[in-house]
Short mmCIF file of C-alpha atoms in Angstrom, two decimals:
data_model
loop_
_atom_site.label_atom_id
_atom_site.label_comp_id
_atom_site.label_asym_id
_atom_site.label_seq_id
_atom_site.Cartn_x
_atom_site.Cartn_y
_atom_site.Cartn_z
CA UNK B 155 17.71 -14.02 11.64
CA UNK B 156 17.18 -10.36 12.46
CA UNK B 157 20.08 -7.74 10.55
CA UNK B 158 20.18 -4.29 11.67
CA UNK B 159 20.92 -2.49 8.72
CA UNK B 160 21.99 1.43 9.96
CA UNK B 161 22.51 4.91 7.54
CA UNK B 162 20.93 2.77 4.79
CA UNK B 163 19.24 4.05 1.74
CA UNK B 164 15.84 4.63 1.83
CA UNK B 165 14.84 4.61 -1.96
CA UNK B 166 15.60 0.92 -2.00
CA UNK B 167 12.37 0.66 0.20
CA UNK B 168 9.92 1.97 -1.65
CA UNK B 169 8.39 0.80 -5.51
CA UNK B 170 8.68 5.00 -6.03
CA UNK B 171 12.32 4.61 -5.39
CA UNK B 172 13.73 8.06 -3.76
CA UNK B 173 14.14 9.33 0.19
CA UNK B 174 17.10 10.18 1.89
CA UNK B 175 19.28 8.33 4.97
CA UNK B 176 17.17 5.74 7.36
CA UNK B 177 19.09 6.22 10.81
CA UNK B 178 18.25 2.01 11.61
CA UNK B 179 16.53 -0.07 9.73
CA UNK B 180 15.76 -3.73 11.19
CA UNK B 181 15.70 -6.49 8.08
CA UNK B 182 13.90 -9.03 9.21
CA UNK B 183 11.13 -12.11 8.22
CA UNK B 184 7.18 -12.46 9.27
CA UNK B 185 8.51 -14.87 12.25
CA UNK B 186 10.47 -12.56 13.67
CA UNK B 187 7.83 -9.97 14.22
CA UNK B 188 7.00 -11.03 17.62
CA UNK B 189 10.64 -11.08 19.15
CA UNK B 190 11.15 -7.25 17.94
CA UNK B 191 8.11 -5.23 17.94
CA UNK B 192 7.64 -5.58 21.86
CA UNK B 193 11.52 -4.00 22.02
CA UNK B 194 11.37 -1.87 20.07
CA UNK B 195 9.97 1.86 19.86
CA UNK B 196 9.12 4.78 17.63
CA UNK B 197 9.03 2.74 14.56
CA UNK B 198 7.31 2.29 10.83
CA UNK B 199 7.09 -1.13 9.81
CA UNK B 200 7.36 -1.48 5.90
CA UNK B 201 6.58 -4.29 3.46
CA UNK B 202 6.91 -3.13 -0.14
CA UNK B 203 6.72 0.21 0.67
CA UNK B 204 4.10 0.70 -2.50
CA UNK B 205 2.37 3.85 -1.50
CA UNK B 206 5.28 5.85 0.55
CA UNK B 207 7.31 8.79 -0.11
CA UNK B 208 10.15 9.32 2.20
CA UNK B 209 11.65 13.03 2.23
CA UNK B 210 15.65 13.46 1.24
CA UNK B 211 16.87 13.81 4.67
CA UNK B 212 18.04 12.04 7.37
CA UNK B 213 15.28 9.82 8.62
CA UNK B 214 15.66 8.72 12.61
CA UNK B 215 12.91 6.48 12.83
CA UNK B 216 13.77 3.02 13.42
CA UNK B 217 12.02 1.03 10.14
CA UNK B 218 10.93 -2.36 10.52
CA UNK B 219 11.46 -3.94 6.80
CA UNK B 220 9.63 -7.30 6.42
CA UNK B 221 11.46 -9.35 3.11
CA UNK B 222 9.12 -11.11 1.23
CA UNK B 223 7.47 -14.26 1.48
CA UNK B 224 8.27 -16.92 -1.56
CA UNK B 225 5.27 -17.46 -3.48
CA UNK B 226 2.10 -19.17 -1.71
CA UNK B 227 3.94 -19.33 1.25
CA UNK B 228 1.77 -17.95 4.45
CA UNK B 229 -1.40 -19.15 3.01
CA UNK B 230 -3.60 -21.64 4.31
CA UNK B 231 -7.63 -22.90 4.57
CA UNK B 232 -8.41 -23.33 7.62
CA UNK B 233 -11.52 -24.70 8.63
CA UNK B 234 -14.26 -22.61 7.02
CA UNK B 235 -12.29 -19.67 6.57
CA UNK B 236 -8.39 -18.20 4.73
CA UNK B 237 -5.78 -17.74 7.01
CA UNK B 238 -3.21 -15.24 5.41
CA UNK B 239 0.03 -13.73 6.54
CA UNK B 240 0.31 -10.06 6.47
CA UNK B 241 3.24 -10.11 4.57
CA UNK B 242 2.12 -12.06 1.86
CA UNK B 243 2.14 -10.84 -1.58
CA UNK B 244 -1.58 -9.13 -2.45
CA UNK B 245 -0.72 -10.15 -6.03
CA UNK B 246 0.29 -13.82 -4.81
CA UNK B 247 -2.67 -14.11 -2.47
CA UNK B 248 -4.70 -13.44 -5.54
CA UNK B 249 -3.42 -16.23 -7.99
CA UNK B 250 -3.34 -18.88 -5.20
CA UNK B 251 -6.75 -18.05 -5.15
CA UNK B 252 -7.12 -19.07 -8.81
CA UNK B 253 -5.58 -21.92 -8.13
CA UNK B 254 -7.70 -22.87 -5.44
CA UNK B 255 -10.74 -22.10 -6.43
CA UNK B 256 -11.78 -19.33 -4.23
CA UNK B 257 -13.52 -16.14 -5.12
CA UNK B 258 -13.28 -12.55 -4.10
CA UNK B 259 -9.76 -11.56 -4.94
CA UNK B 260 -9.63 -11.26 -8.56
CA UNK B 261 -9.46 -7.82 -7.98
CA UNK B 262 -6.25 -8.24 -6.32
CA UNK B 263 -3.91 -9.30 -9.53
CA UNK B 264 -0.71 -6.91 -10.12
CA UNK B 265 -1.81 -4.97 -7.00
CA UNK B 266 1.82 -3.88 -5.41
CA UNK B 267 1.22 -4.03 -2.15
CA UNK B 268 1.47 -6.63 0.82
CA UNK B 269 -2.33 -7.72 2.96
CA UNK B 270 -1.64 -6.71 5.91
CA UNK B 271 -1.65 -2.71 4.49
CA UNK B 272 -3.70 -3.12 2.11
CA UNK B 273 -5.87 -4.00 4.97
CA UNK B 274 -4.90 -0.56 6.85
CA UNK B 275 -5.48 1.42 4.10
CA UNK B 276 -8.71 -0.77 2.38
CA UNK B 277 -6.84 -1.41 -0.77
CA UNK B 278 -9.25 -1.77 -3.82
CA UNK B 279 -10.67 -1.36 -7.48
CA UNK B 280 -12.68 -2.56 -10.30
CA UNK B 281 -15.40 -2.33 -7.15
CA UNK B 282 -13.84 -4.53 -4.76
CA UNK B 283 -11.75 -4.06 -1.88
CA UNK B 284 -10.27 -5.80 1.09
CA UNK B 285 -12.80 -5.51 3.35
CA UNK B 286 -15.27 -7.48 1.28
CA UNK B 287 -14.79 -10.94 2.46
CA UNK B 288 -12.66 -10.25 5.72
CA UNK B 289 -13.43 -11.86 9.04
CA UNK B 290 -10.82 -10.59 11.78
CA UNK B 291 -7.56 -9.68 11.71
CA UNK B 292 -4.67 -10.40 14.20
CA UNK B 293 -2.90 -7.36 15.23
CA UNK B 294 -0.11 -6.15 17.43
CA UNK B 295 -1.23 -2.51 19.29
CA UNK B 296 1.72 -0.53 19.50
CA UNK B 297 0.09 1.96 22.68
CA UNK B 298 -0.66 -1.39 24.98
CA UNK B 299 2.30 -3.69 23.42
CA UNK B 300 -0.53 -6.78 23.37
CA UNK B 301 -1.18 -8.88 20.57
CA UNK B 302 -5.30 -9.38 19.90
CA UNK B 303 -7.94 -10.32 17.07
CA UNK B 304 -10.12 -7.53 15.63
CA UNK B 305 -13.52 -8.71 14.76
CA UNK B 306 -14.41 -6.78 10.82
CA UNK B 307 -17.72 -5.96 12.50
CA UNK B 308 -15.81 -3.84 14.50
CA UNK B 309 -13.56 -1.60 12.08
CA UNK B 310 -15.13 1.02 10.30
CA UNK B 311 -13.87 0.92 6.56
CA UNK B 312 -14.45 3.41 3.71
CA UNK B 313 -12.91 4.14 0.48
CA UNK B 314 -9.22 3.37 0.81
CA UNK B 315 -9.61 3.30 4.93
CA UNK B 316 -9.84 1.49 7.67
CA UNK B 317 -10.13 2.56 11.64
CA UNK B 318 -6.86 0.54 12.51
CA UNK B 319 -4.65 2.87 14.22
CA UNK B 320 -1.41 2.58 16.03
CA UNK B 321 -1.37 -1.23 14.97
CA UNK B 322 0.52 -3.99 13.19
CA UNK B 323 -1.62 -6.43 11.30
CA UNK B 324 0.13 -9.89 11.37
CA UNK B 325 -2.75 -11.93 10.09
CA UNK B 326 -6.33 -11.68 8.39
CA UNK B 327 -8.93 -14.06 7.99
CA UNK B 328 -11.31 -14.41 4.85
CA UNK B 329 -14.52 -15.67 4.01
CA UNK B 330 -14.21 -18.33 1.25
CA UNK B 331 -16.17 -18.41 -1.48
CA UNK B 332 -15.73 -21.59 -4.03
CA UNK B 333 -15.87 -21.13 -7.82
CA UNK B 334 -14.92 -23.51 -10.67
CA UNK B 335 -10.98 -22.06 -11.08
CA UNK B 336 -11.27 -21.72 -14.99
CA UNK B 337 -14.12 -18.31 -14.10
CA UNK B 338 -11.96 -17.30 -11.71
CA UNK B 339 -8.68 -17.58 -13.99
CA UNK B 340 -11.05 -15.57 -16.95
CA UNK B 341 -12.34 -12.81 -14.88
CA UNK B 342 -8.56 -12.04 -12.92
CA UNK B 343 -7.32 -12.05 -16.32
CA UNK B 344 -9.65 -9.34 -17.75
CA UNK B 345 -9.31 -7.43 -15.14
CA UNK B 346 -5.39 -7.72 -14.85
CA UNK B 347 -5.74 -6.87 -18.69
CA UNK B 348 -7.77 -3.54 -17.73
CA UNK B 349 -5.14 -2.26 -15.48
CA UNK B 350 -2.04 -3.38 -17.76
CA UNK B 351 -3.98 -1.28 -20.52
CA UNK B 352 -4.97 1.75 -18.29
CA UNK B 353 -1.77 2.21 -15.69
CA UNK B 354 2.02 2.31 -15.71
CA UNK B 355 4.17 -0.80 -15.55
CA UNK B 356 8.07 -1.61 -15.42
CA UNK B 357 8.40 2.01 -14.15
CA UNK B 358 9.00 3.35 -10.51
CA UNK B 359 5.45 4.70 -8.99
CA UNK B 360 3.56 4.16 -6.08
CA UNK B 361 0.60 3.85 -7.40
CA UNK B 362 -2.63 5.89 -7.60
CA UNK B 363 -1.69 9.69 -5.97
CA UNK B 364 -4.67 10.74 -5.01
CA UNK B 365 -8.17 8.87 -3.89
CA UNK B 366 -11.08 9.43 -6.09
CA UNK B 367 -13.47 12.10 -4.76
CA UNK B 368 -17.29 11.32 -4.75
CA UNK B 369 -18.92 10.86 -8.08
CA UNK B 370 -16.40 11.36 -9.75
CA UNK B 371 -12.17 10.36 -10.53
CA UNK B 372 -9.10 11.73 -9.97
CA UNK B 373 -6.85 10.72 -13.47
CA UNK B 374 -10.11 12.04 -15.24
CA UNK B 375 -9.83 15.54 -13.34
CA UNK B 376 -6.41 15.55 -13.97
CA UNK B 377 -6.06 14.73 -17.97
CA UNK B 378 -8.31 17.17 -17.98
CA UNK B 379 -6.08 20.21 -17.09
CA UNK B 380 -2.92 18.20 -19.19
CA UNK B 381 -1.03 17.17 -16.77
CA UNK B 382 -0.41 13.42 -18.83
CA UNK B 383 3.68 13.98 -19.36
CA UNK B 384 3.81 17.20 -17.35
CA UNK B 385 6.85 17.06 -15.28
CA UNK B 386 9.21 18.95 -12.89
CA UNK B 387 12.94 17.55 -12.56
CA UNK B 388 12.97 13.73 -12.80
CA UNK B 389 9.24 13.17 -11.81
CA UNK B 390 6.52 12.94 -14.38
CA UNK B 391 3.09 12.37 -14.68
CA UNK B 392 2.27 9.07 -16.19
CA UNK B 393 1.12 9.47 -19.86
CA UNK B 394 -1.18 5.92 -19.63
CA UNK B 395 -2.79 7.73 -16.17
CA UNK B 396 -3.19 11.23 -14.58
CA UNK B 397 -3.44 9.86 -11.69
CA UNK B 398 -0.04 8.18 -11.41
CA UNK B 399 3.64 9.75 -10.75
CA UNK B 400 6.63 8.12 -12.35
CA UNK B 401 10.12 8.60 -10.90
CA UNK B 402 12.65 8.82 -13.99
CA UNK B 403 15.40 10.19 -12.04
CA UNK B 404 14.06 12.81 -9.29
CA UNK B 405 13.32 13.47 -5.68
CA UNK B 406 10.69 13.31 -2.93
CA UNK B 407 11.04 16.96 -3.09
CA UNK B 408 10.30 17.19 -6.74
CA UNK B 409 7.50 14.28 -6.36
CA UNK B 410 5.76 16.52 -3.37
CA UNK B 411 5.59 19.95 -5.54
CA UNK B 412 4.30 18.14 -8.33
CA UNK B 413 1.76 16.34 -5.84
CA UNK B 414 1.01 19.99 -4.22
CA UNK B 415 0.76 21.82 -8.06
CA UNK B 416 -2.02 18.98 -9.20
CA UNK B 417 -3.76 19.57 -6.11
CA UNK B 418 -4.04 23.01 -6.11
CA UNK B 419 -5.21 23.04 -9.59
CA UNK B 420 -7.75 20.51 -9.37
CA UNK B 421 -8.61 23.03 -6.17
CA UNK B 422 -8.41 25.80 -7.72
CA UNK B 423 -10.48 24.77 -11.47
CA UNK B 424 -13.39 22.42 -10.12
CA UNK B 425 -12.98 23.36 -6.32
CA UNK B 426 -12.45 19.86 -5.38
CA UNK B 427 -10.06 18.75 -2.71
CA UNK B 428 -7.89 15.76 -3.58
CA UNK B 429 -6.91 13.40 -0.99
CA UNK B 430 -3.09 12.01 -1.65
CA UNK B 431 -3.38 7.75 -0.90
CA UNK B 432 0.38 8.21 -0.39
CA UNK B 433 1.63 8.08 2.91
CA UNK B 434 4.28 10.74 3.74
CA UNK B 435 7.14 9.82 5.57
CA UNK B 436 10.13 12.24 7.49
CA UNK B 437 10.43 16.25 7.45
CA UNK B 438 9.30 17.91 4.52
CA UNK B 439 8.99 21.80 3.98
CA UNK B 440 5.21 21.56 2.99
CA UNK B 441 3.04 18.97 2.26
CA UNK B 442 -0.25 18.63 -0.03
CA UNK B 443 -3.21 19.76 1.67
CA UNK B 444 -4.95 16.55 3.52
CA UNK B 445 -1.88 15.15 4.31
CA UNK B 446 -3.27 12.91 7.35
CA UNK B 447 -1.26 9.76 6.95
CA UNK B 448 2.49 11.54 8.13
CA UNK B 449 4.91 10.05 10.18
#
């Protein structure tokens, strides 16, 4: 069943947990995706919403919001290769995976997100990332309004992105790669300890800010000028990670000048150019300097 949800508050879409007034917003489930994104136009289509900012205004774009899959659903071997829902959990994915037997995504424990961004946006760490082990992907283009596979051979990916433009991923299919599931279990649980050790948890964020330049890391620029705790309004930098905003009560307006203020420092003190991973959604007044993901 398809709800159309309209004036509806947009910080109840994201994990960061501010934005303004979303003008439509279609509620909807992974099997509905065919019957509405050939209708409808000008849209964003949101899962989580892990790694977007939406400003404080009003926001006319219609948003398609996918709910949630229950746990393992949208997961299946078939043949040789992993068939997985877009929608599916990134964090579920990787613990069915566990269960199963199958290598590759241990990375992929307490990651936010949903596959079928991830995928977009080449989701990663510890070393790994989505593109690893992927095969194709099943996507709907939004410019010809066709549904079509994408061979991996034939998207260019690099650190945290992908060449997929102007299209909805609806599935992806894996490699699979067999391993006893007690190593599996042992190394997702290290590395799940790692992040719980290193990033913020039970707290609104979106994640990492900015994407690590060459040779060298973001957080580590950043605790290096102090900004662990620094804060303006109701937004703070994490004290566990530079490299992470919390939202303790602010704004996307806050967020942004805090975004803009470690970027220009890092600029302006090691003249290196961050580049935000978040994705930057409505009319703001300025924006951090690489800005390319803006709808």
């Amino acid at each position: 069943m398809i709800r159309i949800l309209r004036n509806f508050q947009l910080k109840n879409l994201t994990t960061f947990g501010t934005g303004g007034i979303g003008r439509k917003v279609y509620l909807l489930k992974s099997c509905d995706l065919n019957k509405v994104l050939n209708d409808v136009d000008d849209f964003v289509i949101l899962g989580n919403g892990s790694n977007i900012i939406f400003s404080d205004d009003y926001f006319d774009k219609n948003i398609l919001w996918v709910v949630p899959l229950s746990s393992y659903e949208g997961i299946r071997i078939i043949s040789d290769f992993l068939e997985v829902d877009a929608n599916v959990s990134v964090s579920a994915l990787s613990w069915w995976c566990v269960k199963n037997g199958i290598s590759g995504f241990e990375f992929a424990a307490g990651v936010p997100g949903r596959i079928g961004a991830s995928i977009v946006g080449n989701a990663g760490c510890f070393g790994s990332d989505f593109s690893k082990n992927l095969i194709k992907v099943l996507v709907f283009d939004s410019a010809s309004k066709s549904f079509y596979e994408i061979n991996a051979n034939e998207i260019q990916f690099s650190y945290r992105k992908s060449s997929i433009k102007n299209k909805v991923v609806l599935k992806a299919y894996f490699k699979i790669n067999f391993d006893k599931p007690d190593n599996i279990f042992i190394r997702t649980l290290d590395l799940l300890s790692k992040k719980k050790k290193s990033q913020p948890l039970g707290i609104r964020t979106f994640g990492s800010i900015f994407k690590n330049p060459p040779g060298n890391w973001a957080g580590k620029l950043l605790d290096s000028l102090g900004f662990k705790g620094y804060r303006i309004g109701g937004i703070r930098v994490s004290y566990k990670h530079a490299n992470f905003l919390e939202n303790i009560g602010g704004s996307s307006s806050e967020a942004v000048r805090l975004i803009k203020l470690m970027q220009n420092m890092v600029l302006e003190n090691f003249n290196i150019l961050l580049e935000p991973e978040v994705r930057f959604l409505g009319r703001f007044e300025e924006l951090p300097i690489l800005s390319g993901d803006v709808s």
